[in-house]
């Protein structure tokens, strides 16, 4: 079930490499299926609030303010893990997503395929996922 | 098996929203396990080459040139799908990865955990993955 956890990070925000806007790029992923839900950005304040509260907080570039996702929609993201990449410029967050990640009502923000090769037949993980979905129904 | 495919994109690069460096952020994911391998950037030329060849080509910000991943290491990434997000500023690429994605020799560039909640016991997909690994051995 859902549950808030507070954490301590093994690395400080000051050790990360920021983008040209002075922010850290964050990829947020469903912790069970590994589906990528969204990409957003964090300031130091957003990162520290995320670690302290166990709930994803980003920096809204359009509203220019801290943005705890779910505060208006209820669609909170509970942190399961935070992992930094080899050159320390991108954070990967695995989360338990309440409701949908996308403001359009889609579970993930990535729903517009530009190109797609058919590969479902080679993909045993999708079979397992189907079996699991049936079991859970 | 591996195989090169050429594609046509349903959307042109000019329709995307670029970051402050004039590039498109790209998240690259293993198409079978959904593991996030790396985050990199594309110019229009890199995007068009990727679509035309079916092999991931980025723009190297450090070397300031087109970078077809694998040209020196052999670790090519064959495109399975390209998906743009709701606000058209991030591309998600699902690929078949040859060898390792990370220059450190790690399969993924994301291997440094900052915080991690134990959740393996709740995660049936990991059980399925283990079963699958055993079957394949």
PDB file of C-alpha atoms in Angstrom:
ATOM      1  CA  UNK A   1       0.000   0.000   0.000  1.00  0.00           C
ATOM      2  CA  UNK A   2       0.921   3.668  -0.059  1.00  0.00           C
ATOM      3  CA  UNK A   3       3.008   5.019   2.726  1.00  0.00           C
ATOM      4  CA  UNK A   4       5.149   8.029   3.379  1.00  0.00           C
ATOM      5  CA  UNK A   5       8.820   7.472   4.104  1.00  0.00           C
ATOM      6  CA  UNK A   6      11.473   9.937   4.960  1.00  0.00           C
ATOM      7  CA  UNK A   7      14.982   9.420   3.737  1.00  0.00           C
ATOM      8  CA  UNK A   8      18.500  10.728   3.926  1.00  0.00           C
ATOM      9  CA  UNK A   9      20.415  11.036   0.675  1.00  0.00           C
ATOM     10  CA  UNK A  10      23.902   9.580   0.441  1.00  0.00           C
ATOM     11  CA  UNK A  11      24.900  12.527  -1.762  1.00  0.00           C
ATOM     12  CA  UNK A  12      24.213  16.250  -1.495  1.00  0.00           C
ATOM     13  CA  UNK A  13      22.530  18.287  -4.243  1.00  0.00           C
ATOM     14  CA  UNK A  14      25.719  20.362  -4.520  1.00  0.00           C
ATOM     15  CA  UNK A  15      27.500  17.313  -5.970  1.00  0.00           C
ATOM     16  CA  UNK A  16      25.143  17.130  -8.964  1.00  0.00           C
ATOM     17  CA  UNK A  17      25.689  18.711 -12.382  1.00  0.00           C
ATOM     18  CA  UNK A  18      22.846  21.052 -13.268  1.00  0.00           C
ATOM     19  CA  UNK A  19      21.464  21.927 -16.684  1.00  0.00           C
ATOM     20  CA  UNK A  20      21.692  25.353 -18.326  1.00  0.00           C
ATOM     21  CA  UNK A  21      18.714  26.497 -16.236  1.00  0.00           C
ATOM     22  CA  UNK A  22      20.498  25.537 -13.011  1.00  0.00           C
ATOM     23  CA  UNK A  23      18.210  22.561 -12.416  1.00  0.00           C
ATOM     24  CA  UNK A  24      18.529  18.800 -12.132  1.00  0.00           C
ATOM     25  CA  UNK A  25      16.719  16.690 -14.740  1.00  0.00           C
ATOM     26  CA  UNK A  26      14.514  14.006 -13.155  1.00  0.00           C
ATOM     27  CA  UNK A  27      13.062  10.889 -14.812  1.00  0.00           C
ATOM     28  CA  UNK A  28      10.161   9.432 -12.844  1.00  0.00           C
ATOM     29  CA  UNK A  29       9.280   5.787 -13.266  1.00  0.00           C
ATOM     30  CA  UNK A  30       6.603   3.431 -11.896  1.00  0.00           C
ATOM     31  CA  UNK A  31       8.519   1.266  -9.417  1.00  0.00           C
ATOM     32  CA  UNK A  32       6.669  -1.931 -10.322  1.00  0.00           C
ATOM     33  CA  UNK A  33       6.408  -1.868 -14.126  1.00  0.00           C
ATOM     34  CA  UNK A  34       9.327   0.521 -14.795  1.00  0.00           C
ATOM     35  CA  UNK A  35       7.020   2.540 -17.068  1.00  0.00           C
ATOM     36  CA  UNK A  36       8.413   6.059 -17.467  1.00  0.00           C
ATOM     37  CA  UNK A  37       5.758   8.458 -16.190  1.00  0.00           C
ATOM     38  CA  UNK A  38       7.246  11.910 -16.744  1.00  0.00           C
ATOM     39  CA  UNK A  39      10.386  14.013 -16.898  1.00  0.00           C
ATOM     40  CA  UNK A  40      10.608  17.126 -14.730  1.00  0.00           C
ATOM     41  CA  UNK A  41      13.158  19.281 -12.920  1.00  0.00           C
ATOM     42  CA  UNK A  42      14.365  19.901  -9.379  1.00  0.00           C
ATOM     43  CA  UNK A  43      16.077  22.764  -7.617  1.00  0.00           C
ATOM     44  CA  UNK A  44      18.066  22.081  -4.454  1.00  0.00           C
ATOM     45  CA  UNK A  45      15.019  22.986  -2.372  1.00  0.00           C
ATOM     46  CA  UNK A  46      12.833  20.576  -4.375  1.00  0.00           C
ATOM     47  CA  UNK A  47      15.376  17.757  -4.017  1.00  0.00           C
ATOM     48  CA  UNK A  48      15.730  18.242  -0.278  1.00  0.00           C
ATOM     49  CA  UNK A  49      11.972  18.398   0.242  1.00  0.00           C
ATOM     50  CA  UNK A  50      11.574  15.175  -1.775  1.00  0.00           C
ATOM     51  CA  UNK A  51      14.170  13.377   0.334  1.00  0.00           C
ATOM     52  CA  UNK A  52      12.777  14.689   3.625  1.00  0.00           C
ATOM     53  CA  UNK A  53       9.114  13.980   2.910  1.00  0.00           C
ATOM     54  CA  UNK A  54       9.354  10.891   0.682  1.00  0.00           C
ATOM     55  CA  UNK A  55       6.956  12.586  -1.762  1.00  0.00           C
ATOM     56  CA  UNK A  56       8.136  13.877  -5.148  1.00  0.00           C
ATOM     57  CA  UNK A  57       8.494  17.664  -5.234  1.00  0.00           C
ATOM     58  CA  UNK A  58       9.678  19.327  -8.445  1.00  0.00           C
ATOM     59  CA  UNK A  59      10.295  22.904  -9.505  1.00  0.00           C
ATOM     60  CA  UNK A  60       7.615  24.191 -11.877  1.00  0.00           C
ATOM     61  CA  UNK A  61       9.379  26.065 -14.644  1.00  0.00           C
ATOM     62  CA  UNK A  62       6.120  27.646 -15.839  1.00  0.00           C
ATOM     63  CA  UNK A  63       4.843  28.749 -12.418  1.00  0.00           C
ATOM     64  CA  UNK A  64       8.362  29.384 -11.096  1.00  0.00           C
ATOM     65  CA  UNK A  65       7.692  27.732  -7.757  1.00  0.00           C
ATOM     66  CA  UNK A  66       8.113  24.490  -5.829  1.00  0.00           C
ATOM     67  CA  UNK A  67       5.605  21.921  -7.025  1.00  0.00           C
ATOM     68  CA  UNK A  68       4.673  18.982  -4.837  1.00  0.00           C
ATOM     69  CA  UNK A  69       2.900  16.849  -7.383  1.00  0.00           C
ATOM     70  CA  UNK A  70      -0.492  15.810  -6.017  1.00  0.00           C
ATOM     71  CA  UNK A  71      -1.126  18.843  -3.815  1.00  0.00           C
ATOM     72  CA  UNK A  72      -3.987  19.926  -6.089  1.00  0.00           C
ATOM     73  CA  UNK A  73      -4.846  16.651  -7.897  1.00  0.00           C
ATOM     74  CA  UNK A  74      -4.233  14.168  -5.100  1.00  0.00           C
ATOM     75  CA  UNK A  75      -1.950  12.324  -7.515  1.00  0.00           C
ATOM     76  CA  UNK A  76       1.035  12.070  -5.191  1.00  0.00           C
ATOM     77  CA  UNK A  77       4.172  10.138  -6.030  1.00  0.00           C
ATOM     78  CA  UNK A  78       5.671   8.190  -3.118  1.00  0.00           C
ATOM     79  CA  UNK A  79       9.420   7.704  -3.396  1.00  0.00           C
ATOM     80  CA  UNK A  80      10.717   4.134  -3.566  1.00  0.00           C
ATOM     81  CA  UNK A  81      14.245   4.949  -4.715  1.00  0.00           C
ATOM     82  CA  UNK A  82      16.356   7.822  -6.038  1.00  0.00           C
ATOM     83  CA  UNK A  83      19.354   6.967  -8.227  1.00  0.00           C
ATOM     84  CA  UNK A  84      21.839   9.364  -9.830  1.00  0.00           C
ATOM     85  CA  UNK A  85      23.508   8.565 -13.154  1.00  0.00           C
ATOM     86  CA  UNK A  86      27.224   8.122 -13.868  1.00  0.00           C
ATOM     87  CA  UNK A  87      27.870  11.785 -14.679  1.00  0.00           C
ATOM     88  CA  UNK A  88      25.579  13.037 -11.892  1.00  0.00           C
ATOM     89  CA  UNK A  89      23.356  15.166 -14.104  1.00  0.00           C
ATOM     90  CA  UNK A  90      20.138  13.123 -14.101  1.00  0.00           C
ATOM     91  CA  UNK A  91      18.113  11.661 -11.255  1.00  0.00           C
ATOM     92  CA  UNK A  92      15.980   8.551 -11.692  1.00  0.00           C
ATOM     93  CA  UNK A  93      13.076   8.321  -9.253  1.00  0.00           C
ATOM     94  CA  UNK A  94      11.112   5.105  -8.807  1.00  0.00           C
ATOM     95  CA  UNK A  95       7.744   5.919  -7.302  1.00  0.00           C
ATOM     96  CA  UNK A  96       4.384   4.549  -6.307  1.00  0.00           C
ATOM     97  CA  UNK A  97       2.007   6.726  -8.345  1.00  0.00           C
ATOM     98  CA  UNK A  98      -1.431   7.609  -6.968  1.00  0.00           C
ATOM     99  CA  UNK A  99      -3.892   8.052  -9.838  1.00  0.00           C
ATOM    100  CA  UNK A 100      -2.337   9.329 -13.048  1.00  0.00           C
ATOM    101  CA  UNK A 101       0.979  11.086 -13.562  1.00  0.00           C
ATOM    102  CA  UNK A 102      -0.159  13.153 -16.547  1.00  0.00           C
ATOM    103  CA  UNK A 103      -2.406  16.221 -16.334  1.00  0.00           C
ATOM    104  CA  UNK A 104      -4.201  14.922 -19.450  1.00  0.00           C
ATOM    105  CA  UNK A 105      -5.559  11.999 -17.409  1.00  0.00           C
ATOM    106  CA  UNK A 106      -3.126   9.522 -18.942  1.00  0.00           C
ATOM    107  CA  UNK A 107      -1.156   7.331 -16.535  1.00  0.00           C
ATOM    108  CA  UNK A 108       2.098   8.384 -18.226  1.00  0.00           C
ATOM    109  CA  UNK A 109       2.954  11.605 -20.073  1.00  0.00           C
ATOM    110  CA  UNK A 110       4.421   9.448 -22.862  1.00  0.00           C
ATOM    111  CA  UNK A 111       1.473   8.357 -24.992  1.00  0.00           C
ATOM    112  CA  UNK A 112       2.196   9.790 -28.456  1.00  0.00           C
ATOM    113  CA  UNK A 113       4.117   7.225 -30.485  1.00  0.00           C
ATOM    114  CA  UNK A 114       6.182   8.680 -33.314  1.00  0.00           C
ATOM    115  CA  UNK A 115       7.556   5.397 -34.577  1.00  0.00           C
ATOM    116  CA  UNK A 116       6.945   1.881 -33.344  1.00  0.00           C
ATOM    117  CA  UNK A 117       8.209  -1.487 -34.416  1.00  0.00           C
ATOM    118  CA  UNK A 118       5.937  -4.412 -33.608  1.00  0.00           C
ATOM    119  CA  UNK A 119       7.707  -6.483 -31.002  1.00  0.00           C
ATOM    120  CA  UNK A 120       5.062  -7.723 -28.621  1.00  0.00           C
ATOM    121  CA  UNK A 121       5.552 -11.318 -29.704  1.00  0.00           C
ATOM    122  CA  UNK A 122       9.190 -11.280 -28.560  1.00  0.00           C
ATOM    123  CA  UNK A 123       8.439  -9.742 -25.216  1.00  0.00           C
ATOM    124  CA  UNK A 124       7.914 -12.294 -22.437  1.00  0.00           C
ATOM    125  CA  UNK A 125       7.662  -9.569 -19.769  1.00  0.00           C
ATOM    126  CA  UNK A 126       4.425  -8.402 -21.358  1.00  0.00           C
ATOM    127  CA  UNK A 127       3.035 -11.927 -21.096  1.00  0.00           C
ATOM    128  CA  UNK A 128       3.975 -11.992 -17.405  1.00  0.00           C
ATOM    129  CA  UNK A 129       2.345  -8.585 -16.941  1.00  0.00           C
ATOM    130  CA  UNK A 130      -0.863  -9.863 -18.570  1.00  0.00           C
ATOM    131  CA  UNK A 131      -0.863 -12.943 -16.367  1.00  0.00           C
ATOM    132  CA  UNK A 132      -0.298 -10.761 -13.316  1.00  0.00           C
ATOM    133  CA  UNK A 133      -3.119  -8.397 -14.296  1.00  0.00           C
ATOM    134  CA  UNK A 134      -5.482 -11.355 -14.634  1.00  0.00           C
ATOM    135  CA  UNK A 135      -4.436 -12.686 -11.230  1.00  0.00           C
ATOM    136  CA  UNK A 136      -5.050  -9.298  -9.627  1.00  0.00           C
ATOM    137  CA  UNK A 137      -8.528  -8.886 -11.204  1.00  0.00           C
TER     138      UNK A 137
ATOM    139  CA  UNK B   1      17.423 -10.827 -32.552  1.00  0.00           C
ATOM    140  CA  UNK B   2      18.968  -7.531 -33.481  1.00  0.00           C
ATOM    141  CA  UNK B   3      17.893  -5.904 -36.673  1.00  0.00           C
ATOM    142  CA  UNK B   4      18.029  -2.504 -38.241  1.00  0.00           C
ATOM    143  CA  UNK B   5      14.766  -0.836 -39.131  1.00  0.00           C
ATOM    144  CA  UNK B   6      14.147   2.434 -40.828  1.00  0.00           C
ATOM    145  CA  UNK B   7      11.210   4.520 -39.821  1.00  0.00           C
ATOM    146  CA  UNK B   8       9.234   7.616 -40.636  1.00  0.00           C
ATOM    147  CA  UNK B   9       8.219   9.834 -37.757  1.00  0.00           C
ATOM    148  CA  UNK B  10       4.607  10.965 -37.460  1.00  0.00           C
ATOM    149  CA  UNK B  11       5.853  14.316 -36.157  1.00  0.00           C
ATOM    150  CA  UNK B  12       8.661  16.610 -37.287  1.00  0.00           C
ATOM    151  CA  UNK B  13      11.465  17.783 -35.005  1.00  0.00           C
ATOM    152  CA  UNK B  14      10.280  21.357 -35.533  1.00  0.00           C
ATOM    153  CA  UNK B  15       7.147  20.543 -33.541  1.00  0.00           C
ATOM    154  CA  UNK B  16       9.145  19.696 -30.395  1.00  0.00           C
ATOM    155  CA  UNK B  17       9.981  22.078 -27.547  1.00  0.00           C
ATOM    156  CA  UNK B  18      13.727  22.277 -27.026  1.00  0.00           C
ATOM    157  CA  UNK B  19      15.655  22.946 -23.824  1.00  0.00           C
ATOM    158  CA  UNK B  20      17.727  26.064 -23.124  1.00  0.00           C
ATOM    159  CA  UNK B  21      20.589  24.554 -25.165  1.00  0.00           C
ATOM    160  CA  UNK B  22      18.322  24.123 -28.199  1.00  0.00           C
ATOM    161  CA  UNK B  23      18.216  20.343 -27.813  1.00  0.00           C
ATOM    162  CA  UNK B  24      15.625  17.660 -27.168  1.00  0.00           C
ATOM    163  CA  UNK B  25      15.960  15.626 -23.958  1.00  0.00           C
ATOM    164  CA  UNK B  26      15.892  11.869 -24.628  1.00  0.00           C
ATOM    165  CA  UNK B  27      15.269   9.063 -22.125  1.00  0.00           C
ATOM    166  CA  UNK B  28      16.461   5.689 -23.404  1.00  0.00           C
ATOM    167  CA  UNK B  29      14.949   2.524 -22.019  1.00  0.00           C
ATOM    168  CA  UNK B  30      15.469  -1.216 -22.515  1.00  0.00           C
ATOM    169  CA  UNK B  31      12.406  -2.266 -24.537  1.00  0.00           C
ATOM    170  CA  UNK B  32      11.959  -5.560 -22.705  1.00  0.00           C
ATOM    171  CA  UNK B  33      12.531  -4.734 -19.028  1.00  0.00           C
ATOM    172  CA  UNK B  34      11.792  -0.983 -19.231  1.00  0.00           C
ATOM    173  CA  UNK B  35      15.038  -0.348 -17.347  1.00  0.00           C
ATOM    174  CA  UNK B  36      16.162   3.251 -17.960  1.00  0.00           C
ATOM    175  CA  UNK B  37      19.609   3.083 -19.554  1.00  0.00           C
ATOM    176  CA  UNK B  38      20.629   6.721 -20.011  1.00  0.00           C
ATOM    177  CA  UNK B  39      19.471  10.260 -20.668  1.00  0.00           C
ATOM    178  CA  UNK B  40      21.028  12.181 -23.553  1.00  0.00           C
ATOM    179  CA  UNK B  41      20.198  14.918 -26.057  1.00  0.00           C
ATOM    180  CA  UNK B  42      19.323  15.238 -29.730  1.00  0.00           C
ATOM    181  CA  UNK B  43      19.580  17.985 -32.293  1.00  0.00           C
ATOM    182  CA  UNK B  44      17.331  17.924 -35.355  1.00  0.00           C
ATOM    183  CA  UNK B  45      20.082  16.196 -37.317  1.00  0.00           C
ATOM    184  CA  UNK B  46      20.494  13.537 -34.589  1.00  0.00           C
ATOM    185  CA  UNK B  47      16.742  12.912 -34.462  1.00  0.00           C
ATOM    186  CA  UNK B  48      16.426  12.576 -38.224  1.00  0.00           C
ATOM    187  CA  UNK B  49      19.420  10.237 -38.426  1.00  0.00           C
ATOM    188  CA  UNK B  50      17.925   8.091 -35.640  1.00  0.00           C
ATOM    189  CA  UNK B  51      14.599   7.816 -37.448  1.00  0.00           C
ATOM    190  CA  UNK B  52      16.206   7.124 -40.831  1.00  0.00           C
ATOM    191  CA  UNK B  53      18.701   4.512 -39.633  1.00  0.00           C
ATOM    192  CA  UNK B  54      16.804   2.895 -36.744  1.00  0.00           C
ATOM    193  CA  UNK B  55      19.927   3.301 -34.595  1.00  0.00           C
ATOM    194  CA  UNK B  56      20.122   5.832 -31.768  1.00  0.00           C
ATOM    195  CA  UNK B  57      22.177   8.908 -32.648  1.00  0.00           C
ATOM    196  CA  UNK B  58      22.552  11.679 -30.077  1.00  0.00           C
ATOM    197  CA  UNK B  59      24.369  14.993 -29.998  1.00  0.00           C
ATOM    198  CA  UNK B  60      27.455  14.903 -27.803  1.00  0.00           C
ATOM    199  CA  UNK B  61      27.476  18.098 -25.756  1.00  0.00           C
ATOM    200  CA  UNK B  62      31.111  17.558 -24.714  1.00  0.00           C
ATOM    201  CA  UNK B  63      32.480  16.750 -28.176  1.00  0.00           C
ATOM    202  CA  UNK B  64      29.985  19.068 -29.908  1.00  0.00           C
ATOM    203  CA  UNK B  65      29.205  16.574 -32.671  1.00  0.00           C
ATOM    204  CA  UNK B  66      26.727  13.918 -33.763  1.00  0.00           C
ATOM    205  CA  UNK B  67      27.218  10.748 -31.745  1.00  0.00           C
ATOM    206  CA  UNK B  68      25.940   7.434 -33.034  1.00  0.00           C
ATOM    207  CA  UNK B  69      26.238   5.386 -29.880  1.00  0.00           C
ATOM    208  CA  UNK B  70      28.130   2.182 -30.644  1.00  0.00           C
ATOM    209  CA  UNK B  71      30.286   3.517 -33.472  1.00  0.00           C
ATOM    210  CA  UNK B  72      33.386   3.140 -31.300  1.00  0.00           C
ATOM    211  CA  UNK B  73      32.219   0.610 -28.655  1.00  0.00           C
ATOM    212  CA  UNK B  74      29.968  -1.568 -30.805  1.00  0.00           C
ATOM    213  CA  UNK B  75      27.248  -0.959 -28.201  1.00  0.00           C
ATOM    214  CA  UNK B  76      24.557   0.122 -30.643  1.00  0.00           C
ATOM    215  CA  UNK B  77      20.989   0.824 -29.631  1.00  0.00           C
ATOM    216  CA  UNK B  78      18.357  -0.426 -32.090  1.00  0.00           C
ATOM    217  CA  UNK B  79      15.152   1.600 -32.026  1.00  0.00           C
ATOM    218  CA  UNK B  80      11.955  -0.230 -31.079  1.00  0.00           C
ATOM    219  CA  UNK B  81       9.793   2.829 -30.489  1.00  0.00           C
ATOM    220  CA  UNK B  82      10.022   6.592 -30.103  1.00  0.00           C
ATOM    221  CA  UNK B  83       7.353   8.364 -28.057  1.00  0.00           C
ATOM    222  CA  UNK B  84       7.012  12.083 -27.331  1.00  0.00           C
ATOM    223  CA  UNK B  85       5.513  13.355 -24.073  1.00  0.00           C
ATOM    224  CA  UNK B  86       2.396  15.487 -23.604  1.00  0.00           C
ATOM    225  CA  UNK B  87       4.215  18.825 -23.785  1.00  0.00           C
ATOM    226  CA  UNK B  88       6.536  17.649 -26.579  1.00  0.00           C
ATOM    227  CA  UNK B  89       9.788  18.427 -24.794  1.00  0.00           C
ATOM    228  CA  UNK B  90      11.037  14.906 -23.987  1.00  0.00           C
ATOM    229  CA  UNK B  91      11.476  11.856 -26.195  1.00  0.00           C
ATOM    230  CA  UNK B  92      11.257   8.325 -24.811  1.00  0.00           C
ATOM    231  CA  UNK B  93      13.181   5.764 -26.851  1.00  0.00           C
ATOM    232  CA  UNK B  94      12.699   2.039 -26.308  1.00  0.00           C
ATOM    233  CA  UNK B  95      15.706   0.192 -27.658  1.00  0.00           C
ATOM    234  CA  UNK B  96      17.398  -3.145 -27.992  1.00  0.00           C
ATOM    235  CA  UNK B  97      20.774  -2.484 -26.351  1.00  0.00           C
ATOM    236  CA  UNK B  98      23.895  -4.279 -27.605  1.00  0.00           C
ATOM    237  CA  UNK B  99      26.347  -4.759 -24.727  1.00  0.00           C
ATOM    238  CA  UNK B 100      26.202  -2.037 -22.083  1.00  0.00           C
ATOM    239  CA  UNK B 101      24.731   1.443 -22.325  1.00  0.00           C
ATOM    240  CA  UNK B 102      27.152   3.039 -19.854  1.00  0.00           C
ATOM    241  CA  UNK B 103      30.772   3.902 -20.645  1.00  0.00           C
ATOM    242  CA  UNK B 104      31.658   2.593 -17.152  1.00  0.00           C
ATOM    243  CA  UNK B 105      30.749  -0.929 -18.279  1.00  0.00           C
ATOM    244  CA  UNK B 106      27.459  -0.906 -16.378  1.00  0.00           C
ATOM    245  CA  UNK B 107      24.356  -1.926 -18.328  1.00  0.00           C
ATOM    246  CA  UNK B 108      22.600   1.278 -17.246  1.00  0.00           C
ATOM    247  CA  UNK B 109      24.070   4.679 -16.355  1.00  0.00           C
ATOM    248  CA  UNK B 110      21.851   4.675 -13.249  1.00  0.00           C
ATOM    249  CA  UNK B 111      23.664   2.582 -10.658  1.00  0.00           C
ATOM    250  CA  UNK B 112      24.293   4.954  -7.740  1.00  0.00           C
ATOM    251  CA  UNK B 113      21.385   4.739  -5.304  1.00  0.00           C
ATOM    252  CA  UNK B 114      20.913   7.804  -3.124  1.00  0.00           C
ATOM    253  CA  UNK B 115      17.923   6.508  -1.215  1.00  0.00           C
ATOM    254  CA  UNK B 116      16.116   3.207  -1.462  1.00  0.00           C
ATOM    255  CA  UNK B 117      13.132   1.767   0.292  1.00  0.00           C
ATOM    256  CA  UNK B 118      13.035  -2.006   0.469  1.00  0.00           C
ATOM    257  CA  UNK B 119      10.132  -3.097  -1.657  1.00  0.00           C
ATOM    258  CA  UNK B 120      11.204  -6.308  -3.324  1.00  0.00           C
ATOM    259  CA  UNK B 121       8.654  -8.331  -1.381  1.00  0.00           C
ATOM    260  CA  UNK B 122       5.770  -6.310  -2.855  1.00  0.00           C
ATOM    261  CA  UNK B 123       7.038  -6.516  -6.386  1.00  0.00           C
ATOM    262  CA  UNK B 124       5.661  -9.463  -8.352  1.00  0.00           C
ATOM    263  CA  UNK B 125       7.332  -8.289 -11.580  1.00  0.00           C
ATOM    264  CA  UNK B 126      10.705  -9.065 -10.030  1.00  0.00           C
ATOM    265  CA  UNK B 127       9.555 -12.601  -9.272  1.00  0.00           C
ATOM    266  CA  UNK B 128       8.434 -12.984 -12.893  1.00  0.00           C
ATOM    267  CA  UNK B 129      11.793 -11.619 -14.061  1.00  0.00           C
ATOM    268  CA  UNK B 130      13.618 -14.189 -11.897  1.00  0.00           C
ATOM    269  CA  UNK B 131      11.452 -16.996 -13.237  1.00  0.00           C
ATOM    270  CA  UNK B 132      12.100 -15.779 -16.763  1.00  0.00           C
ATOM    271  CA  UNK B 133      15.847 -15.600 -16.167  1.00  0.00           C
ATOM    272  CA  UNK B 134      15.821 -19.199 -14.899  1.00  0.00           C
ATOM    273  CA  UNK B 135      13.833 -20.348 -17.936  1.00  0.00           C
ATOM    274  CA  UNK B 136      16.295 -18.645 -20.285  1.00  0.00           C
ATOM    275  CA  UNK B 137      19.347 -20.176 -18.575  1.00  0.00           C
TER     276      UNK B 137
END
